[in-house]
Amino acid sequence: MIPLTIAQLARATAGDPLLSGDDTLDTVVSGTVDTDSRLIRPGDVFVAKPGETTDGHRFVATAAEAGAALALVERPVDAPLTQIVVADAVTALADLARAVVADVRERGDLRIVGITGSNGKTTTKNLLARILEGEGETVSPRASFNNEVGAPLTMLRVGADTRYLVSEFGASAPGEIARLAGLVHPDVGIVLMVGMAHAGGFGGIEATFHAKSELVRAVRAGGLAVLNADDARVAAMAPIAAEGEVNVRWFGRGADADVRAEAVEVTASGTHCTVVADGVSAPLHLRVLGEHHVMNALAAIAAATALGVSLTDAVARVETLELAERWRMQPLGSERVRIINDAYNASPDSMAAALRTLAQITRPGERTVAVLGAMSELGGYAEDEHDRIGLLAVRLGIQRIVIVGPEARRMYLEAIAQGSWDGEAVFFATADEAYDYLLGELRDGDRVLVKSSNSVGLRFLGDRLGESFS
């Protein structure tokens, strides 16, 4: 965080300072801001956020022992450090982020990019950050820091010399993206796709469209919306951009996109294609597994080239990224038995893309094995969408379909109904049972996809399989 006095912090958060020790209202604080007391270092700011399972106020003393300079609290705590008492810790965190980013933006050359979409946000964020880091100091989220706490924490890492802030905006209900993007009003807003992820929370695909379009509305006038030309719902956001005096830059696979991919070839070592941006072309070897990540790369390149990065530099930097994030199309195991652990999250779109990747990268003589768990947050769409994935797995010719967990049983039943009844599809209630089965079933030449929503926990099953077959 940029240096701020306690008085400035109190004004930004609409809080009341309770001074401790030798502190005065003119005392300057410049450490990192965090809600996790375990990460606090000397000079940092601890935010005592109440949570569903615990209360951050219980750890104010721990933060003080770790050397925190200040705590944002909703009620005074008996601990030896200065505190600013605020009405709501999460709101105060957002207000502080807004003030810090506005200050840096006013005094420097800060450019802000916001990213949203039903799938691909984290991969696109990492690809874009990799490109922009070569241009100047870049701040981007750790992991998937994209909610009401993670997004402001990322914003607060901005310093006086920061040139680029890349923010990822997730949401499970209408209005959340508007609130988060409204803290900074990005110069560039990227919308990747509108799919079924979180459809249960939004109330349907049309509601998801309106929620994702909140980012376009938040882009500052004269800024840029980078939109997916291949997604009809994203393309329908162009009039919204025009209303806000925001320009549009298209990415996609079609010939009319400003930034597009041609001659796409998917292999087990990544995806090869030619990127064409504004009439200039460059070959790209994207090492992140999966053809669907080509669109994420195009989005990142479209934003970066709009910010002044050359296509040659953008492509070269994208090629250095080998893994989007842990548990996202992560290769494990060995050449003998290759495990693809993609169980950090799952939606119908990402599940289908991962299954297609499995089929595409498996060569003659190798066997496809899909270990699948439930997709969360689909609400009333859950049964139909799980049926659809079971059907797709059969139609893609996946040779072993291993379904794990009661919530995913519909995929197993659909696979059986489609003809995978002679041992091709099996069901296990727990990950431990599936692991025991796979230890005896997997053989040389198998290519194994592990895919589920985060809450199911199959990412840990993927890790175990990776260790067992390394």
Short mmCIF file of C-alpha atoms in Angstrom, two decimals:
data_model
loop_
_atom_site.label_atom_id
_atom_site.label_comp_id
_atom_site.label_asym_id
_atom_site.label_seq_id
_atom_site.Cartn_x
_atom_site.Cartn_y
_atom_site.Cartn_z
CA MET A 1 0.00 0.00 0.00
CA ILE A 2 1.11 3.57 -0.64
CA PRO A 3 2.20 5.47 2.51
CA LEU A 4 -0.80 6.98 4.31
CA THR A 5 -1.13 8.65 7.68
CA ILE A 6 -3.51 7.24 10.24
CA ALA A 7 -5.66 10.33 9.70
CA GLN A 8 -5.82 9.62 5.96
CA LEU A 9 -6.68 5.98 6.60
CA ALA A 10 -9.46 7.01 8.95
CA ARG A 11 -10.92 9.44 6.40
CA ALA A 12 -10.75 6.89 3.59
CA THR A 13 -12.57 4.26 5.66
CA ALA A 14 -14.96 6.64 7.50
CA GLY A 15 -13.56 5.21 10.75
CA ASP A 16 -12.63 6.40 14.22
CA PRO A 17 -8.95 6.00 15.17
CA LEU A 18 -7.99 4.56 18.55
CA LEU A 19 -4.30 5.34 18.95
CA SER A 20 -1.87 3.09 20.77
CA GLY A 21 1.70 3.56 22.00
CA ASP A 22 3.59 6.39 20.33
CA ASP A 23 1.25 6.65 17.34
CA THR A 24 -0.31 9.96 16.34
CA LEU A 25 -2.70 10.87 13.54
CA ASP A 26 0.39 11.82 11.51
CA THR A 27 1.99 8.38 11.89
CA VAL A 28 2.58 6.91 8.43
CA VAL A 29 1.55 3.35 7.57
CA SER A 30 2.68 1.71 4.34
CA GLY A 31 2.59 -2.06 4.81
CA THR A 32 0.57 -4.72 3.04
CA VAL A 33 -3.14 -4.99 3.83
CA ASP A 34 -4.48 -8.46 4.58
CA THR A 35 -7.37 -10.30 6.25
CA ASP A 36 -5.23 -13.31 7.21
CA SER A 37 -3.31 -12.77 10.46
CA ARG A 38 -0.90 -15.56 9.46
CA LEU A 39 0.38 -13.41 6.59
CA ILE A 40 0.90 -10.25 8.63
CA ARG A 41 4.46 -8.89 8.79
CA PRO A 42 5.88 -5.85 10.64
CA GLY A 43 4.23 -2.64 9.45
CA ASP A 44 1.22 -4.32 7.83
CA VAL A 45 -2.48 -3.53 8.19
CA PHE A 46 -4.78 -6.27 9.48
CA VAL A 47 -8.47 -6.21 8.54
CA ALA A 48 -10.57 -7.96 11.20
CA LYS A 49 -13.25 -9.31 8.90
CA PRO A 50 -16.09 -11.31 10.44
CA GLY A 51 -16.55 -14.59 8.57
CA GLU A 52 -18.93 -17.51 8.32
CA THR A 53 -16.79 -19.82 10.42
CA THR A 54 -14.66 -17.43 12.47
CA ASP A 55 -14.25 -13.77 13.36
CA GLY A 56 -11.15 -11.79 12.47
CA HIS A 57 -11.41 -9.86 15.74
CA ARG A 58 -10.19 -13.00 17.49
CA PHE A 59 -6.84 -12.59 15.71
CA VAL A 60 -6.13 -8.91 16.26
CA ALA A 61 -3.76 -9.73 19.11
CA THR A 62 -2.01 -12.29 16.89
CA ALA A 63 -1.57 -9.62 14.23
CA ALA A 64 -0.16 -7.25 16.86
CA GLU A 65 2.37 -9.88 17.92
CA ALA A 66 3.39 -10.28 14.28
CA GLY A 67 4.17 -6.57 14.11
CA ALA A 68 1.05 -5.13 12.51
CA ALA A 69 1.03 -1.33 12.50
CA LEU A 70 -2.74 -1.01 12.42
CA ALA A 71 -5.99 -2.95 12.48
CA LEU A 72 -9.32 -2.13 10.87
CA VAL A 73 -11.96 -3.38 13.29
CA GLU A 74 -15.72 -3.19 13.71
CA ARG A 75 -15.37 -3.00 17.49
CA PRO A 76 -12.41 -2.14 19.73
CA VAL A 77 -10.22 -5.07 20.71
CA ASP A 78 -7.97 -5.32 23.76
CA ALA A 79 -4.68 -5.53 21.87
CA PRO A 80 -1.51 -3.37 21.85
CA LEU A 81 -1.85 -1.69 18.46
CA THR A 82 -3.66 1.23 16.89
CA GLN A 83 -7.11 0.45 15.58
CA ILE A 84 -9.55 2.22 13.28
CA VAL A 85 -13.13 1.35 14.16
CA VAL A 86 -15.35 1.13 11.08
CA ALA A 87 -19.00 0.29 10.55
CA ASP A 88 -18.26 -2.63 8.22
CA ALA A 89 -14.79 -4.08 7.63
CA VAL A 90 -15.45 -5.30 4.08
CA THR A 91 -16.94 -1.96 3.05
CA ALA A 92 -14.02 -0.12 4.65
CA LEU A 93 -11.59 -2.37 2.75
CA ALA A 94 -13.30 -1.45 -0.52
CA ASP A 95 -13.34 2.27 0.34
CA LEU A 96 -9.63 2.16 1.13
CA ALA A 97 -8.87 0.40 -2.16
CA ARG A 98 -10.87 3.03 -4.07
CA ALA A 99 -8.95 5.86 -2.39
CA VAL A 100 -5.51 4.31 -2.92
CA VAL A 101 -6.05 3.50 -6.60
CA ALA A 102 -7.51 6.96 -7.26
CA ASP A 103 -4.48 8.58 -5.62
CA VAL A 104 -1.98 6.56 -7.65
CA ARG A 105 -3.93 7.06 -10.85
CA GLU A 106 -4.03 10.83 -10.36
CA ARG A 107 -0.32 11.15 -9.68
CA GLY A 108 1.10 8.61 -12.12
CA ASP A 109 0.62 6.60 -15.28
CA LEU A 110 -1.49 3.75 -13.90
CA ARG A 111 -3.59 1.80 -16.43
CA ILE A 112 -6.25 -0.57 -15.14
CA VAL A 113 -7.60 -3.70 -16.84
CA GLY A 114 -10.64 -5.57 -15.51
CA ILE A 115 -11.47 -9.14 -16.52
CA THR A 116 -14.71 -11.07 -16.15
CA GLY A 117 -16.45 -14.04 -17.75
CA SER A 118 -18.04 -17.32 -16.79
CA ASN A 119 -14.78 -19.17 -17.44
CA GLY A 120 -11.14 -18.31 -18.13
CA LYS A 121 -10.68 -15.28 -15.88
CA THR A 122 -7.68 -16.56 -13.96
CA THR A 123 -5.88 -17.91 -17.02
CA THR A 124 -6.43 -14.66 -18.92
CA LYS A 125 -5.29 -12.67 -15.89
CA ASN A 126 -2.06 -14.65 -15.69
CA LEU A 127 -1.41 -14.39 -19.44
CA LEU A 128 -2.02 -10.63 -19.47
CA ALA A 129 0.08 -10.05 -16.36
CA ARG A 130 2.93 -12.01 -17.95
CA ILE A 131 2.76 -9.72 -21.00
CA LEU A 132 2.51 -6.45 -19.07
CA GLU A 133 5.28 -7.31 -16.59
CA GLY A 134 7.68 -6.81 -19.47
CA GLU A 135 6.47 -3.21 -19.84
CA GLY A 136 6.54 -2.05 -16.23
CA GLU A 137 5.53 -2.80 -12.65
CA THR A 138 2.33 -4.84 -12.78
CA VAL A 139 -0.03 -5.82 -9.96
CA SER A 140 -2.37 -8.78 -10.49
CA PRO A 141 -4.36 -11.07 -8.19
CA ARG A 142 -2.84 -13.99 -6.36
CA ALA A 143 -4.71 -17.19 -7.30
CA SER A 144 -8.37 -16.22 -7.86
CA PHE A 145 -8.62 -13.10 -5.68
CA ASN A 146 -11.72 -11.83 -7.45
CA ASN A 147 -14.44 -11.35 -4.83
CA GLU A 148 -15.46 -8.57 -2.45
CA VAL A 149 -12.36 -9.19 -0.34
CA GLY A 150 -9.80 -10.50 -2.83
CA ALA A 151 -10.29 -7.77 -5.43
CA PRO A 152 -9.73 -4.84 -3.01
CA LEU A 153 -6.73 -6.62 -1.44
CA THR A 154 -5.19 -6.82 -4.91
CA MET A 155 -5.92 -3.16 -5.59
CA LEU A 156 -4.22 -2.19 -2.33
CA ARG A 157 -0.93 -3.70 -3.55
CA VAL A 158 -0.66 -0.83 -6.03
CA GLY A 159 2.29 1.48 -5.37
CA ALA A 160 3.45 4.82 -6.65
CA ASP A 161 5.47 3.18 -9.45
CA THR A 162 2.81 0.67 -10.53
CA ARG A 163 2.10 1.00 -14.24
CA TYR A 164 -0.57 -1.69 -14.66
CA LEU A 165 -3.27 -3.10 -12.38
CA VAL A 166 -4.96 -6.25 -13.65
CA SER A 167 -8.14 -7.00 -11.70
CA GLU A 168 -10.21 -10.16 -11.94
CA PHE A 169 -13.91 -9.75 -11.16
CA GLY A 170 -15.96 -12.78 -10.19
CA ALA A 171 -19.53 -12.84 -8.97
CA SER A 172 -22.25 -15.23 -7.87
CA ALA A 173 -25.09 -12.68 -7.86
CA PRO A 174 -26.13 -9.56 -9.80
CA GLY A 175 -24.51 -6.29 -8.76
CA GLU A 176 -21.23 -7.72 -7.46
CA ILE A 177 -19.18 -6.93 -10.57
CA ALA A 178 -20.66 -3.42 -10.68
CA ARG A 179 -19.52 -2.81 -7.09
CA LEU A 180 -16.01 -4.19 -7.60
CA ALA A 181 -15.33 -2.63 -11.01
CA GLY A 182 -16.89 0.59 -9.77
CA LEU A 183 -14.07 0.93 -7.26
CA VAL A 184 -11.57 1.63 -10.05
CA HIS A 185 -13.48 2.16 -13.35
CA PRO A 186 -11.02 0.27 -15.58
CA ASP A 187 -9.43 1.72 -18.69
CA VAL A 188 -9.91 -1.68 -20.36
CA GLY A 189 -12.62 -4.24 -19.61
CA ILE A 190 -12.34 -7.81 -20.95
CA VAL A 191 -15.44 -10.03 -21.16
CA LEU A 192 -14.52 -13.61 -22.02
CA MET A 193 -17.80 -15.51 -22.21
CA VAL A 194 -21.28 -15.83 -20.80
CA GLY A 195 -21.93 -19.42 -19.73
CA MET A 196 -23.67 -21.55 -17.14
CA ALA A 197 -21.15 -21.04 -14.31
CA HIS A 198 -23.02 -19.74 -11.22
CA ALA A 199 -26.28 -19.80 -13.19
CA GLY A 200 -28.07 -20.94 -10.05
CA GLY A 201 -27.01 -17.80 -8.20
CA PHE A 202 -27.76 -15.46 -11.08
CA GLY A 203 -31.10 -17.03 -11.91
CA GLY A 204 -30.39 -18.08 -15.50
CA ILE A 205 -28.24 -17.34 -18.51
CA GLU A 206 -29.86 -13.99 -19.32
CA ALA A 207 -29.27 -12.80 -15.77
CA THR A 208 -25.66 -13.94 -16.16
CA PHE A 209 -25.41 -11.78 -19.29
CA HIS A 210 -26.59 -8.71 -17.41
CA ALA A 211 -24.20 -9.42 -14.54
CA LYS A 212 -21.15 -9.79 -16.80
CA SER A 213 -22.12 -6.67 -18.76
CA GLU A 214 -21.72 -4.70 -15.54
CA LEU A 215 -17.98 -4.58 -16.30
CA VAL A 216 -18.59 -2.89 -19.67
CA ARG A 217 -20.76 -0.29 -17.95
CA ALA A 218 -17.99 0.36 -15.40
CA VAL A 219 -15.25 1.08 -17.97
CA ARG A 220 -14.44 4.78 -17.95
CA ALA A 221 -15.63 6.90 -20.89
CA GLY A 222 -13.10 6.81 -23.70
CA GLY A 223 -11.85 3.43 -22.52
CA LEU A 224 -11.95 0.06 -24.24
CA ALA A 225 -14.13 -3.06 -24.03
CA VAL A 226 -12.35 -6.20 -25.27
CA LEU A 227 -15.18 -8.53 -26.29
CA ASN A 228 -15.46 -12.13 -27.50
CA ALA A 229 -16.77 -11.97 -31.06
CA ASP A 230 -17.57 -15.70 -31.01
CA ASP A 231 -19.97 -15.50 -28.03
CA ALA A 232 -23.29 -14.01 -29.12
CA ARG A 233 -24.12 -12.81 -25.63
CA VAL A 234 -20.77 -11.08 -25.19
CA ALA A 235 -21.07 -9.57 -28.66
CA ALA A 236 -24.44 -8.16 -27.60
CA MET A 237 -22.60 -5.96 -25.09
CA ALA A 238 -21.28 -3.71 -27.88
CA PRO A 239 -24.31 -1.36 -27.70
CA ILE A 240 -23.77 -1.05 -23.94
CA ALA A 241 -20.19 0.02 -24.63
CA ALA A 242 -21.38 2.58 -27.16
CA GLU A 243 -23.82 4.04 -24.63
CA GLY A 244 -20.94 4.63 -22.24
CA GLU A 245 -18.67 6.08 -24.95
CA VAL A 246 -16.44 3.02 -24.67
CA ASN A 247 -14.64 1.67 -27.74
CA VAL A 248 -14.76 -2.04 -28.67
CA ARG A 249 -11.92 -4.36 -29.67
CA TRP A 250 -12.96 -7.85 -30.80
CA PHE A 251 -11.13 -11.14 -30.29
CA GLY A 252 -12.14 -14.54 -31.62
CA ARG A 253 -11.62 -17.24 -34.24
CA GLY A 254 -13.61 -15.55 -37.00
CA ALA A 255 -12.16 -13.46 -39.82
CA ASP A 256 -13.79 -10.24 -38.62
CA ALA A 257 -12.13 -10.19 -35.18
CA ASP A 258 -9.47 -7.54 -34.59
CA VAL A 259 -7.34 -10.22 -32.92
CA ARG A 260 -7.90 -13.78 -34.09
CA ALA A 261 -6.33 -17.24 -34.24
CA GLU A 262 -5.81 -19.24 -37.40
CA ALA A 263 -4.57 -22.78 -38.14
CA VAL A 264 -5.16 -24.03 -34.58
CA GLU A 265 -3.55 -27.39 -33.78
CA VAL A 266 -3.95 -29.07 -30.37
CA THR A 267 -1.22 -31.37 -29.02
CA ALA A 268 -0.25 -32.89 -25.70
CA SER A 269 2.45 -30.22 -25.32
CA GLY A 270 0.14 -27.28 -25.95
CA THR A 271 -1.64 -25.56 -28.80
CA HIS A 272 -0.08 -24.15 -31.98
CA CYS A 273 -1.72 -21.39 -33.99
CA THR A 274 -1.11 -18.16 -35.83
CA VAL A 275 -2.27 -14.98 -34.12
CA VAL A 276 -3.39 -12.13 -36.37
CA ALA A 277 -3.75 -8.71 -34.76
CA ASP A 278 -4.77 -5.74 -36.88
CA GLY A 279 -3.33 -7.36 -40.00
CA VAL A 280 -0.01 -8.38 -38.42
CA SER A 281 0.59 -12.10 -37.77
CA ALA A 282 2.83 -14.14 -35.48
CA PRO A 283 3.09 -17.87 -34.69
CA LEU A 284 2.13 -18.87 -31.15
CA HIS A 285 2.87 -22.03 -29.18
CA LEU A 286 0.61 -21.82 -26.15
CA ARG A 287 1.96 -24.23 -23.57
CA VAL A 288 -1.12 -24.04 -21.33
CA LEU A 289 -3.07 -27.20 -22.22
CA GLY A 290 -6.40 -26.98 -23.98
CA GLU A 291 -7.72 -25.44 -27.18
CA HIS A 292 -10.14 -23.33 -25.13
CA HIS A 293 -7.20 -21.39 -23.71
CA VAL A 294 -6.50 -19.99 -27.18
CA MET A 295 -9.43 -17.62 -26.62
CA ASN A 296 -7.98 -16.54 -23.28
CA ALA A 297 -4.64 -15.85 -24.96
CA LEU A 298 -6.37 -13.83 -27.70
CA ALA A 299 -8.16 -11.74 -25.07
CA ALA A 300 -4.89 -11.03 -23.26
CA ILE A 301 -3.10 -10.17 -26.49
CA ALA A 302 -5.97 -7.95 -27.64
CA ALA A 303 -5.83 -5.94 -24.41
CA ALA A 304 -2.02 -5.77 -24.34
CA THR A 305 -1.65 -4.61 -27.94
CA ALA A 306 -4.32 -1.97 -27.32
CA LEU A 307 -2.14 -0.74 -24.45
CA GLY A 308 0.81 -0.36 -26.79
CA VAL A 309 2.61 -3.71 -26.51
CA SER A 310 3.84 -5.07 -29.84
CA LEU A 311 2.33 -8.33 -31.08
CA THR A 312 5.80 -9.88 -31.21
CA ASP A 313 6.47 -9.09 -27.55
CA ALA A 314 2.99 -10.13 -26.43
CA VAL A 315 3.23 -13.53 -28.12
CA ALA A 316 6.76 -14.17 -26.88
CA ARG A 317 5.73 -13.50 -23.28
CA VAL A 318 2.58 -15.60 -23.53
CA GLU A 319 4.73 -18.52 -24.70
CA THR A 320 6.70 -18.46 -21.44
CA LEU A 321 3.66 -19.38 -19.34
CA GLU A 322 3.55 -23.16 -18.85
CA LEU A 323 0.73 -23.44 -16.30
CA ALA A 324 -2.28 -21.20 -15.84
CA GLU A 325 -2.50 -21.99 -12.12
CA ARG A 326 -2.24 -25.00 -9.86
CA TRP A 327 -5.13 -27.44 -10.45
CA ARG A 328 -6.00 -25.81 -13.80
CA MET A 329 -5.11 -28.20 -16.63
CA GLN A 330 -2.03 -29.09 -14.58
CA PRO A 331 0.03 -31.96 -16.08
CA LEU A 332 1.10 -34.51 -13.46
CA GLY A 333 2.26 -38.12 -13.45
CA SER A 334 4.66 -39.21 -16.18
CA GLU A 335 4.76 -40.07 -19.85
CA ARG A 336 3.66 -43.55 -18.79
CA VAL A 337 0.42 -42.34 -17.16
CA ARG A 338 -0.31 -38.65 -17.69
CA ILE A 339 -2.68 -36.99 -15.21
CA ILE A 340 -4.35 -33.66 -16.09
CA ASN A 341 -5.57 -32.15 -12.84
CA ASP A 342 -8.22 -29.56 -13.72
CA ALA A 343 -10.33 -29.82 -10.59
CA TYR A 344 -9.98 -26.30 -9.20
CA ASN A 345 -13.37 -25.41 -10.61
CA ALA A 346 -15.95 -26.65 -13.08
CA SER A 347 -18.92 -25.41 -15.06
CA PRO A 348 -20.70 -27.07 -17.99
CA ASP A 349 -18.58 -25.07 -20.44
CA SER A 350 -15.23 -25.76 -18.78
CA MET A 351 -16.12 -29.42 -18.23
CA ALA A 352 -16.95 -29.83 -21.91
CA ALA A 353 -13.76 -28.02 -22.95
CA ALA A 354 -11.61 -30.23 -20.71
CA LEU A 355 -13.20 -33.42 -22.06
CA ARG A 356 -12.61 -32.28 -25.64
CA THR A 357 -8.99 -31.52 -24.79
CA LEU A 358 -8.57 -35.02 -23.36
CA ALA A 359 -9.90 -36.51 -26.59
CA GLN A 360 -7.75 -34.23 -28.76
CA ILE A 361 -4.41 -34.89 -27.10
CA THR A 362 -4.74 -38.68 -26.84
CA ARG A 363 -2.89 -40.47 -29.62
CA PRO A 364 -3.61 -43.92 -31.16
CA GLY A 365 -2.75 -46.67 -28.70
CA GLU A 366 -3.39 -44.46 -25.69
CA ARG A 367 -6.53 -44.63 -23.55
CA THR A 368 -8.74 -41.78 -22.36
CA VAL A 369 -9.89 -41.81 -18.73
CA ALA A 370 -12.15 -39.10 -17.28
CA VAL A 371 -12.53 -38.83 -13.51
CA LEU A 372 -15.44 -36.46 -12.99
CA GLY A 373 -17.19 -34.91 -10.00
CA ALA A 374 -20.10 -32.54 -9.56
CA MET A 375 -20.45 -29.02 -10.94
CA SER A 376 -21.60 -26.60 -8.23
CA GLU A 377 -23.86 -23.54 -8.23
CA LEU A 378 -26.12 -24.61 -11.09
CA GLY A 379 -29.35 -24.49 -9.11
CA GLY A 380 -32.29 -25.86 -11.07
CA TYR A 381 -30.08 -26.46 -14.10
CA ALA A 382 -27.92 -29.05 -12.31
CA GLU A 383 -29.65 -32.25 -13.43
CA ASP A 384 -29.83 -31.36 -17.12
CA GLU A 385 -26.25 -30.08 -17.21
CA HIS A 386 -24.85 -33.18 -15.51
CA ASP A 387 -26.79 -35.31 -17.98
CA ARG A 388 -25.30 -33.33 -20.84
CA ILE A 389 -21.74 -33.93 -19.64
CA GLY A 390 -22.38 -37.67 -19.27
CA LEU A 391 -23.69 -37.74 -22.84
CA LEU A 392 -20.71 -35.74 -24.13
CA ALA A 393 -18.20 -38.07 -22.50
CA VAL A 394 -19.74 -41.02 -24.32
CA ARG A 395 -19.98 -39.21 -27.67
CA LEU A 396 -16.32 -38.19 -27.42
CA GLY A 397 -15.43 -41.86 -27.01
CA ILE A 398 -13.91 -41.52 -23.54
CA GLN A 399 -12.92 -45.11 -22.77
CA ARG A 400 -13.18 -45.04 -18.98
CA ILE A 401 -15.65 -42.69 -17.28
CA VAL A 402 -15.16 -42.60 -13.51
CA ILE A 403 -17.85 -40.62 -11.68
CA VAL A 404 -17.21 -39.63 -8.06
CA GLY A 405 -19.74 -38.43 -5.48
CA PRO A 406 -23.54 -38.62 -5.12
CA GLU A 407 -24.05 -35.13 -6.59
CA ALA A 408 -22.45 -36.31 -9.85
CA ARG A 409 -24.35 -39.59 -10.16
CA ARG A 410 -26.49 -38.21 -12.99
CA MET A 411 -23.41 -38.21 -15.24
CA TYR A 412 -22.91 -41.91 -14.54
CA LEU A 413 -26.55 -42.77 -15.18
CA GLU A 414 -26.53 -40.85 -18.47
CA ALA A 415 -23.33 -42.57 -19.59
CA ILE A 416 -24.94 -45.94 -18.83
CA ALA A 417 -28.07 -44.91 -20.71
CA GLN A 418 -25.94 -44.00 -23.73
CA GLY A 419 -24.33 -47.45 -23.87
CA SER A 420 -21.35 -47.30 -21.50
CA TRP A 421 -22.69 -50.18 -19.44
CA ASP A 422 -19.97 -52.79 -19.92
CA GLY A 423 -17.45 -51.42 -17.44
CA GLU A 424 -16.70 -48.25 -19.41
CA ALA A 425 -18.51 -46.13 -16.80
CA VAL A 426 -18.18 -46.69 -13.05
CA PHE A 427 -19.43 -44.82 -10.01
CA PHE A 428 -17.86 -44.34 -6.57
CA ALA A 429 -19.33 -42.52 -3.62
CA THR A 430 -15.97 -41.23 -2.37
CA ALA A 431 -12.64 -40.08 -3.75
CA ASP A 432 -10.83 -42.74 -1.69
CA GLU A 433 -12.83 -45.50 -3.39
CA ALA A 434 -12.10 -43.99 -6.79
CA TYR A 435 -8.40 -43.77 -5.95
CA ASP A 436 -8.23 -47.47 -4.98
CA TYR A 437 -9.97 -48.40 -8.24
CA LEU A 438 -7.72 -46.24 -10.38
CA LEU A 439 -4.54 -47.60 -8.81
CA GLY A 440 -5.47 -51.01 -10.15
CA GLU A 441 -7.09 -49.86 -13.38
CA LEU A 442 -4.66 -47.34 -14.88
CA ARG A 443 -2.01 -48.67 -17.23
CA ASP A 444 0.76 -47.47 -19.50
CA GLY A 445 -0.50 -45.10 -22.16
CA ASP A 446 -3.46 -43.78 -20.17
CA ARG A 447 -4.31 -40.08 -20.34
CA VAL A 448 -6.39 -39.14 -17.30
CA LEU A 449 -8.49 -36.02 -16.78
CA VAL A 450 -9.59 -35.15 -13.22
CA LYS A 451 -12.32 -32.50 -13.25
CA SER A 452 -14.84 -31.17 -10.73
CA SER A 453 -15.88 -28.05 -8.89
CA ASN A 454 -13.58 -26.90 -6.09
CA SER A 455 -16.04 -27.83 -3.35
CA VAL A 456 -15.94 -31.49 -4.39
CA GLY A 457 -12.22 -31.75 -3.64
CA LEU A 458 -11.16 -33.96 -6.55
CA ARG A 459 -8.09 -31.75 -7.02
CA PHE A 460 -6.58 -33.66 -4.10
CA LEU A 461 -7.42 -36.96 -5.81
CA GLY A 462 -5.60 -35.62 -8.87
CA ASP A 463 -2.57 -34.80 -6.75
CA ARG A 464 -2.56 -38.32 -5.25
CA LEU A 465 -2.76 -39.91 -8.69
CA GLY A 466 0.01 -37.65 -9.95
CA GLU A 467 2.30 -38.77 -7.11
CA SER A 468 1.40 -42.43 -7.57
CA PHE A 469 2.23 -42.44 -11.28
CA SER A 470 5.17 -40.04 -11.33
#
